[in-house]
Short mmCIF file of C-alpha atoms in Angstrom, two decimals:
data_model
loop_
_atom_site.label_atom_id
_atom_site.label_comp_id
_atom_site.label_asym_id
_atom_site.label_seq_id
_atom_site.Cartn_x
_atom_site.Cartn_y
_atom_site.Cartn_z
CA MET V 604 106.86 153.34 87.61
CA LYS V 605 110.50 153.41 87.51
CA VAL V 606 110.61 151.90 84.14
CA THR V 607 108.09 154.58 82.76
CA ILE V 608 110.26 157.40 84.18
CA GLN V 609 113.26 155.86 82.59
CA LYS V 610 111.66 155.75 79.31
CA TRP V 611 110.71 159.24 79.62
CA ALA V 612 114.10 160.47 80.41
CA LEU V 613 115.38 158.52 77.52
CA ALA V 614 112.83 160.29 75.23
CA ALA V 615 113.59 163.74 76.44
CA THR V 616 117.28 163.02 75.67
CA VAL V 617 116.84 161.33 72.38
CA VAL V 618 114.13 163.47 70.76
CA PRO V 619 116.07 166.70 70.73
CA VAL V 620 119.10 165.01 69.37
CA LEU V 621 117.12 163.35 66.55
CA ALA V 622 115.38 166.56 65.56
CA MET V 623 118.83 168.27 65.53
CA SER V 624 120.08 165.60 63.25
CA GLN V 625 117.03 165.77 60.93
CA ALA V 626 117.43 169.57 60.80
CA MET V 627 121.17 169.14 59.88
CA ALA V 628 120.23 166.89 57.07
CA ALA V 629 117.53 169.26 55.78
CA ASP V 630 120.20 172.31 55.95
CA ALA V 631 123.14 170.31 54.35
CA PRO V 632 124.63 172.80 51.79
CA LYS V 633 123.99 171.94 48.11
CA ALA V 634 126.58 171.37 45.53
CA GLY V 635 128.52 174.71 45.02
CA ALA V 636 127.70 176.00 48.59
CA MET V 637 130.51 177.33 50.80
CA ALA V 638 132.51 174.28 52.44
CA ALA V 639 132.42 173.71 56.04
CA PRO V 640 135.26 175.23 57.96
CA ALA V 641 138.49 173.11 57.89
CA GLY V 642 138.85 171.03 61.01
CA SER V 643 135.43 172.14 62.39
CA VAL V 644 133.35 169.96 64.50
CA ALA V 645 130.02 168.52 63.45
CA ALA V 646 127.05 170.78 63.68
CA ALA V 647 125.30 168.65 66.14
CA SER V 648 128.28 169.07 68.65
CA MET V 649 128.37 172.75 68.60
CA ARG V 650 127.52 174.44 71.79
CA GLU V 651 124.50 176.28 72.84
CA MET V 652 125.29 180.05 73.29
CA ARG V 653 123.45 182.80 74.76
CA ALA V 654 122.70 185.57 72.01
CA SER V 655 123.55 188.12 74.59
CA LYS V 656 127.22 186.69 74.92
CA LEU V 657 127.51 186.19 70.98
CA ILE V 658 126.66 189.97 70.53
CA GLY V 659 129.82 191.75 71.40
CA SER V 660 132.15 188.90 71.33
CA ASP V 661 135.40 188.87 69.52
CA VAL V 662 135.87 187.33 66.16
CA ARG V 663 139.01 185.79 65.00
CA ASN V 664 140.26 184.06 61.62
CA GLU V 665 141.91 180.63 61.31
CA GLN V 666 145.26 182.36 61.94
CA LYS V 667 144.12 183.72 65.31
CA GLU V 668 144.10 187.30 63.94
CA ASP V 669 141.56 189.50 65.67
CA LEU V 670 139.06 190.53 62.82
CA GLY V 671 136.41 192.43 64.88
CA ASP V 672 133.52 191.73 66.86
CA ILE V 673 129.65 190.68 66.42
CA LYS V 674 127.57 193.53 66.55
CA ASP V 675 124.10 191.75 66.22
CA LEU V 676 122.37 188.59 64.94
CA ILE V 677 119.61 188.34 62.45
CA ILE V 678 116.96 185.99 63.56
CA ASP V 679 113.80 184.57 61.89
CA VAL V 680 111.17 184.86 64.83
CA SER V 681 108.52 182.97 63.00
CA ASN V 682 110.59 179.96 62.26
CA HIS V 683 112.92 180.23 65.22
CA ARG V 684 116.13 180.34 63.26
CA ILE V 685 119.27 182.20 63.44
CA HIS V 686 120.46 183.21 59.98
CA TYR V 687 123.27 185.90 60.08
CA ALA V 688 125.83 187.46 62.50
CA ILE V 689 126.52 191.03 61.83
CA ILE V 690 130.22 191.77 62.07
CA SER V 691 132.01 194.97 62.36
CA PHE V 692 135.79 194.65 61.45
CA GLY V 693 136.82 198.00 63.11
CA GLY V 694 139.12 199.11 60.22
CA PHE V 695 140.54 195.66 59.59
CA LEU V 696 142.15 195.42 56.11
CA GLY V 697 140.95 199.01 55.73
CA MET V 698 137.25 198.08 55.82
CA GLY V 699 136.21 201.09 57.71
CA ASP V 700 133.01 201.46 59.63
CA LYS V 701 131.10 199.16 57.38
CA LEU V 702 129.05 196.26 58.84
CA PHE V 703 128.92 192.86 57.27
CA ALA V 704 126.28 189.98 57.35
CA PHE V 705 127.75 186.42 57.40
CA PRO V 706 125.73 183.29 57.33
CA VAL V 707 126.10 181.42 60.75
CA SER V 708 127.46 178.44 58.53
CA ALA V 709 130.67 180.54 57.93
CA PHE V 710 131.53 180.21 61.69
CA ARG V 711 132.92 177.56 64.10
CA GLN V 712 133.40 177.46 67.76
CA VAL V 713 136.63 177.15 69.66
CA GLY V 714 136.52 174.37 72.22
CA ASN V 715 134.26 174.88 75.18
CA ASP V 716 134.60 178.77 74.87
CA ASP V 717 132.20 181.37 73.42
CA GLU V 718 134.82 182.48 71.06
CA VAL V 719 133.88 182.08 67.32
CA VAL V 720 136.23 181.84 64.31
CA LEU V 721 135.16 183.20 60.93
CA ASN V 722 136.35 180.81 58.20
CA VAL V 723 136.88 183.23 55.44
CA ASP V 724 140.23 184.27 53.88
CA LYS V 725 141.40 187.93 53.78
CA ALA V 726 141.01 188.50 50.12
CA ARG V 727 137.49 187.07 50.21
CA LEU V 728 136.73 189.03 53.27
CA LYS V 729 137.59 192.25 51.71
CA ALA V 730 135.37 191.55 48.90
CA ALA V 731 132.33 190.74 50.99
CA PRO V 732 129.19 193.04 50.41
CA GLY V 733 128.74 195.31 53.44
CA PHE V 734 126.51 198.33 54.60
CA ASP V 735 126.93 201.40 56.38
CA SER V 736 126.64 201.21 60.10
CA LYS V 737 124.00 204.05 60.18
CA GLU V 738 121.87 202.66 57.43
CA PHE V 739 120.82 199.01 58.63
CA PRO V 740 119.26 197.25 55.77
CA ASP V 741 115.76 195.57 56.16
CA PHE V 742 116.53 191.96 55.88
CA ASN V 743 112.89 191.24 55.03
CA THR V 744 113.46 192.90 51.54
CA ALA V 745 115.57 190.66 49.11
CA LYS V 746 118.02 193.30 47.91
CA TYR V 747 120.92 193.18 50.39
CA ARG V 748 120.22 189.59 51.47
CA ALA V 749 120.44 188.35 47.96
CA GLN V 750 123.89 190.03 47.62
CA VAL V 751 125.10 187.99 50.73
CA ASP V 752 123.45 184.82 49.74
CA LYS V 753 124.97 185.09 46.13
CA TYR V 754 128.24 185.97 47.65
CA PHE V 755 128.37 182.99 50.06
CA LYS V 756 126.32 180.58 47.94
CA SER V 757 124.63 180.14 51.17
CA SER V 758 122.89 176.89 52.30
CA PRO V 759 119.12 176.55 52.12
CA ALA V 760 119.00 177.37 55.84
CA VAL V 761 119.25 181.16 54.87
CA LYS V 762 116.67 181.12 52.20
CA PRO V 763 113.10 182.39 52.60
CA MET V 764 110.85 180.01 54.83
CA LYS V 765 107.13 180.25 55.34
CA ASN V 766 105.95 183.34 57.29
CA GLN V 767 109.54 184.31 57.51
CA LEU V 768 110.01 187.59 59.67
CA LEU V 769 113.68 188.67 60.11
CA MET V 770 114.63 191.02 62.99
CA ARG V 771 117.77 191.83 64.84
CA ALA V 772 118.25 189.83 68.02
CA SER V 773 119.11 192.93 69.93
CA GLU V 774 115.50 194.21 69.38
CA TRP V 775 114.30 191.14 71.52
CA MET V 776 116.56 191.62 74.39
CA GLY V 777 114.61 193.40 77.10
CA LYS V 778 111.38 193.38 75.11
CA ASP V 779 108.10 193.60 77.07
CA ILE V 780 105.79 190.69 76.93
CA ASN V 781 102.02 191.10 77.58
CA ASP V 782 99.22 188.59 77.88
CA ARG V 783 96.31 188.38 75.48
CA ASN V 784 94.50 190.94 77.71
CA GLY V 785 97.41 193.42 77.39
CA LYS V 786 98.68 193.01 80.98
CA ASP V 787 102.43 192.68 81.70
CA VAL V 788 103.95 189.19 81.81
CA GLY V 789 107.75 190.07 81.94
CA GLU V 790 110.49 190.50 79.31
CA VAL V 791 112.93 188.66 77.18
CA GLU V 792 116.14 188.40 78.98
CA ASP V 793 117.98 186.27 76.31
CA LEU V 794 117.78 183.79 73.49
CA VAL V 795 119.74 180.69 73.47
CA VAL V 796 120.86 179.66 70.09
CA ASN V 797 122.93 177.03 68.27
CA MET V 798 125.10 178.17 65.32
CA GLY V 799 125.51 174.69 64.16
CA SER V 800 121.91 173.75 63.64
CA GLY V 801 120.86 177.42 62.90
CA LYS V 802 118.13 177.09 65.44
CA ILE V 803 116.90 179.25 68.33
CA HIS V 804 116.50 176.58 71.00
CA TYR V 805 114.50 178.67 73.48
CA ALA V 806 113.91 182.08 75.08
CA ILE V 807 114.84 183.04 78.57
CA VAL V 808 112.19 185.21 80.23
CA GLU V 809 112.01 187.17 83.23
CA PHE V 810 108.54 187.03 84.60
CA ASP V 811 106.64 189.87 86.48
CA LYS V 812 106.38 189.53 90.22
CA SER V 813 102.59 188.65 89.84
CA TRP V 814 103.67 185.54 88.08
CA SER V 815 105.04 184.19 91.63
CA LEU V 816 108.74 183.50 90.31
CA ASP V 817 110.37 186.13 92.44
CA ASP V 818 112.30 187.85 89.56
CA LYS V 819 113.81 184.56 88.65
CA LEU V 820 114.31 183.45 84.85
CA LEU V 821 112.76 180.49 82.99
CA ALA V 822 113.46 178.98 79.63
CA VAL V 823 110.35 178.94 77.41
CA PRO V 824 109.87 177.68 73.93
CA MET V 825 109.64 180.43 71.05
CA GLN V 826 106.22 179.07 70.22
CA ALA V 827 104.99 180.65 73.66
CA LEU V 828 105.87 184.06 72.45
CA HIS V 829 103.75 185.49 69.61
CA TYR V 830 105.10 188.56 67.75
CA LYS V 831 102.49 190.94 66.33
CA ALA V 832 104.43 192.70 63.44
CA GLU V 833 101.75 195.16 62.93
CA SER V 834 101.89 196.57 66.53
CA LYS V 835 105.35 195.26 67.39
CA ASP V 836 103.88 193.63 70.53
CA LEU V 837 105.14 190.46 71.94
CA VAL V 838 102.28 188.43 73.39
CA TRP V 839 102.43 185.37 75.76
CA ASP V 840 100.01 182.70 74.73
CA ILE V 841 100.23 180.07 77.55
CA ASP V 842 98.08 179.74 80.66
CA LYS V 843 100.08 180.88 83.80
CA ALA V 844 98.96 177.52 85.64
CA ARG V 845 101.21 175.54 83.12
CA LEU V 846 104.53 177.17 84.38
CA ASP V 847 106.91 174.99 86.08
CA THR V 848 108.37 177.22 88.61
CA LYS V 849 110.78 174.70 89.89
CA ALA V 850 112.79 175.08 86.67
CA ALA V 851 113.39 178.80 87.18
CA PHE V 852 116.72 179.88 88.01
CA ASP V 853 118.30 183.21 89.46
CA LYS V 854 119.52 185.72 86.89
CA ASN V 855 122.98 185.78 88.62
CA ASN V 856 123.42 181.98 88.77
CA TRP V 857 122.87 180.49 85.32
CA PRO V 858 122.94 176.87 84.81
CA ASP V 859 125.30 175.36 82.51
CA ILE V 860 123.10 175.24 79.30
CA ASN V 861 125.49 172.71 77.71
CA ASP V 862 125.27 170.24 80.53
CA PRO V 863 123.35 167.13 79.22
CA LYS V 864 121.07 166.81 82.40
CA THR V 865 120.34 170.67 82.29
CA MET V 866 119.65 170.32 78.52
CA SER V 867 117.14 167.47 79.38
CA ASP V 868 115.49 169.28 82.12
CA ILE V 869 115.10 172.23 79.92
CA ASP V 870 113.59 170.41 76.99
CA ARG V 871 111.08 168.79 79.33
CA THR V 872 109.93 172.37 80.42
CA LEU V 873 109.83 173.46 76.76
CA ILE V 874 107.57 170.64 75.82
CA ILE V 875 105.26 171.31 78.63
CA LEU V 876 104.86 175.02 77.53
CA VAL V 877 104.24 174.48 73.84
CA PRO V 878 101.00 176.14 73.07
CA THR V 879 98.14 173.58 72.65
CA THR V 880 95.03 173.69 70.43
CA ALA V 881 93.13 175.23 73.27
CA ASP V 882 95.85 178.00 73.72
CA ASN V 883 95.82 178.72 69.97
CA ALA V 884 91.86 178.86 70.01
CA ALA V 885 91.77 181.30 72.81
CA SER V 886 94.37 183.55 71.30
CA GLN V 887 92.36 183.57 67.94
CA LYS V 888 89.23 184.20 69.85
CA LYS V 889 90.91 187.03 71.69
CA GLY V 890 92.15 188.50 68.47
CA GLN V 891 88.66 188.41 66.78
CA LYS V 892 87.12 190.58 69.51
#
């Protein structure tokens, strides 16, 4: 029995790392793409970060000058990717109140902090395509996104994927979740992302009291949340009985999401909550009624 448990623990640790390595290889920039930041760490070693902490965080350049702050993140909710960070430079270099989308590959993290550095020199920064803060573009149309991709010669990670649906991460914070019958499940508290791999690792959900979690938070796979674009509803597709309430934590006492043991424990929970064939069949049956 001990051997079986040890094998499972090893698999739970190795599989996420292997998957990240494969994603990195698939997302490697093609010839002519923007070079990786000088002195940056490998994508696999970049830290997991809470989207709520990234939004509003300060951005500096390599010379440690304050550039501005992150106003939002653009995520693909169908493929569970993070593509762009929306930056306000607050008048830096006379750039006024415009906002700018930068691919996450343009950033690097500093040590063990949530601080991020934007690896673009001033001249290139000033020439970046921006948009008015009062006229946020629809990233699902190609016009503005094409300008950004052309400017940065972005890697394949930013290019269209199957069933791509780009949204602002801030639209997901606090978004209500209902079950297939329209009953309240809870709300999205946060998203945990990795700017190195460009992935949304998981969502953090605050479940309703009826789900017996005592207002605690639980990490869930993005696959468990089905977004209906036509109604803008977020639907929970997993049977309540499959929730591992022991993995829940208090909203004021977050675990260290970069601690190896914590990551392994969370990944085990995510595997358990990935929708099964039966879940998908039930969801489709409900949608046909």
